[in-house]
PDB file of C-alpha atoms in Angstrom:
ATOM      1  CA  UNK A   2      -5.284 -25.890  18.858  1.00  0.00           C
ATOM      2  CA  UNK A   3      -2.433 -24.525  20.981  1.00  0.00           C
ATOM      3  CA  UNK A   4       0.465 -22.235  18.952  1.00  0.00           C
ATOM      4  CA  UNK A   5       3.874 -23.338  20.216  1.00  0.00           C
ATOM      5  CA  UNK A   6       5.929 -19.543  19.680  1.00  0.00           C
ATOM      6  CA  UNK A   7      10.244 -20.639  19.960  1.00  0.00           C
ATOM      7  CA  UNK A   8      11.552 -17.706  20.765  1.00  0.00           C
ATOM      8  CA  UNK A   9      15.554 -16.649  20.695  1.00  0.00           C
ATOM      9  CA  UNK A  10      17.323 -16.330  23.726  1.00  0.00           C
ATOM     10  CA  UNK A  11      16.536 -12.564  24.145  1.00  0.00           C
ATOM     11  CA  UNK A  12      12.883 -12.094  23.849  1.00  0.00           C
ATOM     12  CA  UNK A  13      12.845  -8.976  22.148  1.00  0.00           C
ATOM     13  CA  UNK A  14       8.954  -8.477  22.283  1.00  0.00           C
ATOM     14  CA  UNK A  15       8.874  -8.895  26.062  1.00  0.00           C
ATOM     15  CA  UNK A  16      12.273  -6.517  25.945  1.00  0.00           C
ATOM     16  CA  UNK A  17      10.087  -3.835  23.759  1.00  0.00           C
ATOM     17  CA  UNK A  18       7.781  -3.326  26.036  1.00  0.00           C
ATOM     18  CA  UNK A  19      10.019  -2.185  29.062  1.00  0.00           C
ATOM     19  CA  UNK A  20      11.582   0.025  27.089  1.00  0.00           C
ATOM     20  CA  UNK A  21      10.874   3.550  27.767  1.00  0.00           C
ATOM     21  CA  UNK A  22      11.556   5.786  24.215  1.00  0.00           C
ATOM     22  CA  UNK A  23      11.258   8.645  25.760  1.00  0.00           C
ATOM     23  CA  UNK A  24      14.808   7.972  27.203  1.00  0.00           C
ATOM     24  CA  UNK A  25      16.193   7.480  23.713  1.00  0.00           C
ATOM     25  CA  UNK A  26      18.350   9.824  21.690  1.00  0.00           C
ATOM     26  CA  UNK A  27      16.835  11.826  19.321  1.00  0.00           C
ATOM     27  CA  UNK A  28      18.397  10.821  15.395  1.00  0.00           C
ATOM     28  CA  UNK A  29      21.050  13.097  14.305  1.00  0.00           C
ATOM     29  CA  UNK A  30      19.827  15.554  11.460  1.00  0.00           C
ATOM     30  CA  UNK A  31      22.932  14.831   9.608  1.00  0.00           C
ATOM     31  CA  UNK A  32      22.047  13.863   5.653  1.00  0.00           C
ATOM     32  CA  UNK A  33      23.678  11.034   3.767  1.00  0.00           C
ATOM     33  CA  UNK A  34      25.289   8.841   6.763  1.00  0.00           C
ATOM     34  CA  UNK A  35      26.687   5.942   5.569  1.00  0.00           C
ATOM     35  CA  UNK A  36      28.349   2.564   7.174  1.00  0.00           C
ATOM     36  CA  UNK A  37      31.825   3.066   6.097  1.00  0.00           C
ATOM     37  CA  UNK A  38      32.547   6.682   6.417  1.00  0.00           C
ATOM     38  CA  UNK A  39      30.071   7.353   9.785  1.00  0.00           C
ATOM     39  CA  UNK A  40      28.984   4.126  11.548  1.00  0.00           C
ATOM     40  CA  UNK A  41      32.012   1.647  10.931  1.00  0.00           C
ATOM     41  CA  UNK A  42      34.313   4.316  12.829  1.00  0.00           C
ATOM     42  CA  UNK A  43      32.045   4.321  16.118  1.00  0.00           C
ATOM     43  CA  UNK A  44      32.173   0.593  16.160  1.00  0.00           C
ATOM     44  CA  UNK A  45      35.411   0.686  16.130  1.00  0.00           C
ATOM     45  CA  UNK A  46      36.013   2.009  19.538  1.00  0.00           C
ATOM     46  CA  UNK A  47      33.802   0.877  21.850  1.00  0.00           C
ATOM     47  CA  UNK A  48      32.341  -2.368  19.884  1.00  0.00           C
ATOM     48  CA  UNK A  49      34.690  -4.143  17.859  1.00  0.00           C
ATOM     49  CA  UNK A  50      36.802  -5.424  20.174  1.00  0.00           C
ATOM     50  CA  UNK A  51      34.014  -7.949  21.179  1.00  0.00           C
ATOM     51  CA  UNK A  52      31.574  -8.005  17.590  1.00  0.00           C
ATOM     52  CA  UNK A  53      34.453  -8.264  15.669  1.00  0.00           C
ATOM     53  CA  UNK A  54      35.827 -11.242  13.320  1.00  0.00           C
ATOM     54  CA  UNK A  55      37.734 -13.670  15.620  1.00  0.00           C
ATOM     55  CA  UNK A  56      35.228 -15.063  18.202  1.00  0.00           C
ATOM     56  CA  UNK A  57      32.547 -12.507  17.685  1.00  0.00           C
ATOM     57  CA  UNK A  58      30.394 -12.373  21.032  1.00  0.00           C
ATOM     58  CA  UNK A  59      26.723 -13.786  20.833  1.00  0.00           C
ATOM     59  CA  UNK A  60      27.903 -14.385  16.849  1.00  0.00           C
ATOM     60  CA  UNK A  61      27.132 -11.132  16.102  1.00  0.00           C
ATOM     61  CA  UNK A  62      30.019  -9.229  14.045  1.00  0.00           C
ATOM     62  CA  UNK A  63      29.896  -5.023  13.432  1.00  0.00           C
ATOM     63  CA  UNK A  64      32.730  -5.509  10.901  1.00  0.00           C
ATOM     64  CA  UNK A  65      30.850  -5.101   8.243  1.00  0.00           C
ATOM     65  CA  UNK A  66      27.338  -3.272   6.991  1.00  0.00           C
ATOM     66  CA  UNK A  67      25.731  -6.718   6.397  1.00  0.00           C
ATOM     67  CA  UNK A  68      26.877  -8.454   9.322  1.00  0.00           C
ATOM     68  CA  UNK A  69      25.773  -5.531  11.415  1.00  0.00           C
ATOM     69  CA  UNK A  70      22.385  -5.294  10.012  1.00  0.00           C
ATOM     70  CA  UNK A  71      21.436  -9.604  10.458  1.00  0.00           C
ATOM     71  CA  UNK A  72      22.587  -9.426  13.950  1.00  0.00           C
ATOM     72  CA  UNK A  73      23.850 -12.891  15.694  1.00  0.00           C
ATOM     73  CA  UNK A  74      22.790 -16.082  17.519  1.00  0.00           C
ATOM     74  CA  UNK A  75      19.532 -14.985  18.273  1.00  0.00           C
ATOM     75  CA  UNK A  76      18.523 -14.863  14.749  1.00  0.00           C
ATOM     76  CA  UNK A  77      16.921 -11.384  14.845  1.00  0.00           C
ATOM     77  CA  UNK A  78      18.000  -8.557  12.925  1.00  0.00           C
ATOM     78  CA  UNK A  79      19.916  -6.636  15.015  1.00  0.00           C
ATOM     79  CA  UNK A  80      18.662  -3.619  12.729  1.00  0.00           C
ATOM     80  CA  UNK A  81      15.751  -2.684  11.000  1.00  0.00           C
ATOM     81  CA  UNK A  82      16.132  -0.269   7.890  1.00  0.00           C
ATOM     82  CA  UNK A  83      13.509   2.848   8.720  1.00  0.00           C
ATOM     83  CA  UNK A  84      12.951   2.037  12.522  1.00  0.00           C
ATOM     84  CA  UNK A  85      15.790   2.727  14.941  1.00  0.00           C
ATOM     85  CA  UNK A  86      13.760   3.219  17.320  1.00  0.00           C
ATOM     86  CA  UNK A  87      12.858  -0.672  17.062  1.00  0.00           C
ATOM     87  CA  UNK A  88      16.512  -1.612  15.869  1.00  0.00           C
ATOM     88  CA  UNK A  89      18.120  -3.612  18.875  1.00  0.00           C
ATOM     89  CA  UNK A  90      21.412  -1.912  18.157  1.00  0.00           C
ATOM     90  CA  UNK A  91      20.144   1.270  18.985  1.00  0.00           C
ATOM     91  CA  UNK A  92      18.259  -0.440  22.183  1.00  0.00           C
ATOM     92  CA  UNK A  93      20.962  -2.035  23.634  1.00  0.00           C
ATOM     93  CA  UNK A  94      23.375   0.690  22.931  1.00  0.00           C
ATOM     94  CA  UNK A  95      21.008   3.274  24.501  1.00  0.00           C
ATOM     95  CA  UNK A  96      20.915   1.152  27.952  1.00  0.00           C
ATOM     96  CA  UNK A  97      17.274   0.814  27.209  1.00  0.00           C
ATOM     97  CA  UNK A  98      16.885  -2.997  27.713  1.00  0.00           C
ATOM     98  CA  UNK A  99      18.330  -4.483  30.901  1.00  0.00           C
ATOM     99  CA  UNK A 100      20.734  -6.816  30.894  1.00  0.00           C
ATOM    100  CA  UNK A 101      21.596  -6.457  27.334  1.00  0.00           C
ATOM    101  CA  UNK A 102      23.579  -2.621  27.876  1.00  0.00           C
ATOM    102  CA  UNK A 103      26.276  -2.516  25.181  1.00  0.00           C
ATOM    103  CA  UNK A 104      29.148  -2.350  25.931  1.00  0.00           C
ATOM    104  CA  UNK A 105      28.138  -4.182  29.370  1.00  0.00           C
ATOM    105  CA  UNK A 106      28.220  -1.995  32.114  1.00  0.00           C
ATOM    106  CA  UNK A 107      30.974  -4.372  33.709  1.00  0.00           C
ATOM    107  CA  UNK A 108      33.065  -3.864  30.853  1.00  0.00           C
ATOM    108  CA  UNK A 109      32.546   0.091  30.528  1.00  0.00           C
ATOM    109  CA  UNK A 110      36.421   0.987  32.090  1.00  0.00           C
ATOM    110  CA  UNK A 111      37.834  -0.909  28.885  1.00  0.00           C
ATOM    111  CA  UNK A 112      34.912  -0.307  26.282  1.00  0.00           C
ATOM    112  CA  UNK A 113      33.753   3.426  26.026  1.00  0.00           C
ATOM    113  CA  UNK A 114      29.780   3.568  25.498  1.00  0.00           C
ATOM    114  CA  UNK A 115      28.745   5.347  22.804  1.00  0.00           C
ATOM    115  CA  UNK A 116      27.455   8.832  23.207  1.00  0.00           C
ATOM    116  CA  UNK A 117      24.106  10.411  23.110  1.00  0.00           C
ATOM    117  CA  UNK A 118      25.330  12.239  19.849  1.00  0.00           C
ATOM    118  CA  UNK A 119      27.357   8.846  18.391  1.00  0.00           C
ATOM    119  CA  UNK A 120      23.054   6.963  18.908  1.00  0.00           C
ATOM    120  CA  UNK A 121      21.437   9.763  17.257  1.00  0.00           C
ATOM    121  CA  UNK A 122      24.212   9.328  14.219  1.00  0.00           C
ATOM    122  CA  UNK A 123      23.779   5.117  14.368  1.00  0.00           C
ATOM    123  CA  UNK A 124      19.353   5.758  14.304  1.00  0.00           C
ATOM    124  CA  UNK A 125      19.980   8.674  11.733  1.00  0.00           C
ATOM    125  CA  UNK A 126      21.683   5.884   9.273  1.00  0.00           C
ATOM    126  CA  UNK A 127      19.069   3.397  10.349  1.00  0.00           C
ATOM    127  CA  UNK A 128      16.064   5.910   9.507  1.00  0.00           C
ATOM    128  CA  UNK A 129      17.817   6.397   6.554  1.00  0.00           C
ATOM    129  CA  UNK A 130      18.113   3.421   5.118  1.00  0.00           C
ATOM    130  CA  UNK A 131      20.922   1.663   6.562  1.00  0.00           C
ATOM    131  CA  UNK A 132      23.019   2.338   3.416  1.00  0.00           C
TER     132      UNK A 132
END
């Protein structure tokens, strides 16, 4: 018997392995981080503007903890409670999948990336729960 897989249109297994960890910033030690008072304020600036409510991009909205954690069209979560290092948030953000950089390079001289120090503070949350 053959097993037919459908896969979304970014296939995040294939994606996995090309990334290389090593190039990924370390979580913040920070205690406590939280949606509203740490993450939502990140989003803000460099994200928002193309994740938010009207039109989100790819369906995928960062307005909101929930919305950020189911991800969009592709119908994976775009984070995983306990494992940033797995979360595609933190991939993508990191540059660590091609193709899928966020913001998009092309896009960088209106949409700031996020810092080294702004990932560590998005996996810290993640590693802590997403809460």
């Amino acid at each position: 018997a053959t097993t037919v897989l459908a896969f979304a249109p970014i296939d995040l297994l294939a994606a996995e392995k090309k990334v290389d960890l090593s190039k990924l910033p370390p979580a913040a030690k920070k205690e406590g981080v939280t949606y509203d008072k740490d993450i939502k304020p990140l989003f803000e600036n460099s994200c928002l503007k193309c994740h938010g409510p009207e039109k989100p991009k790819s369906k995928y909205r960062v307005d909101s903890r929930e919305a950020t954690i189911k991800g969009g069209s592709s119908d994976e979560a775009a984070v995983l409670p306990g494992k940033s290092d797995k979360s595609p948030i933190v991939l993508f953000s990191a540059d660590l999948v091609e193709e899928m950089e966020m913001p998009p390079l092309d896009k960088r001289d209106k949409y700031p990336p996020l810092t080294k120090d702004q990932i560590g503070l998005i996996r810290a949350w993640i590693d802590q729960g997403a809460k």
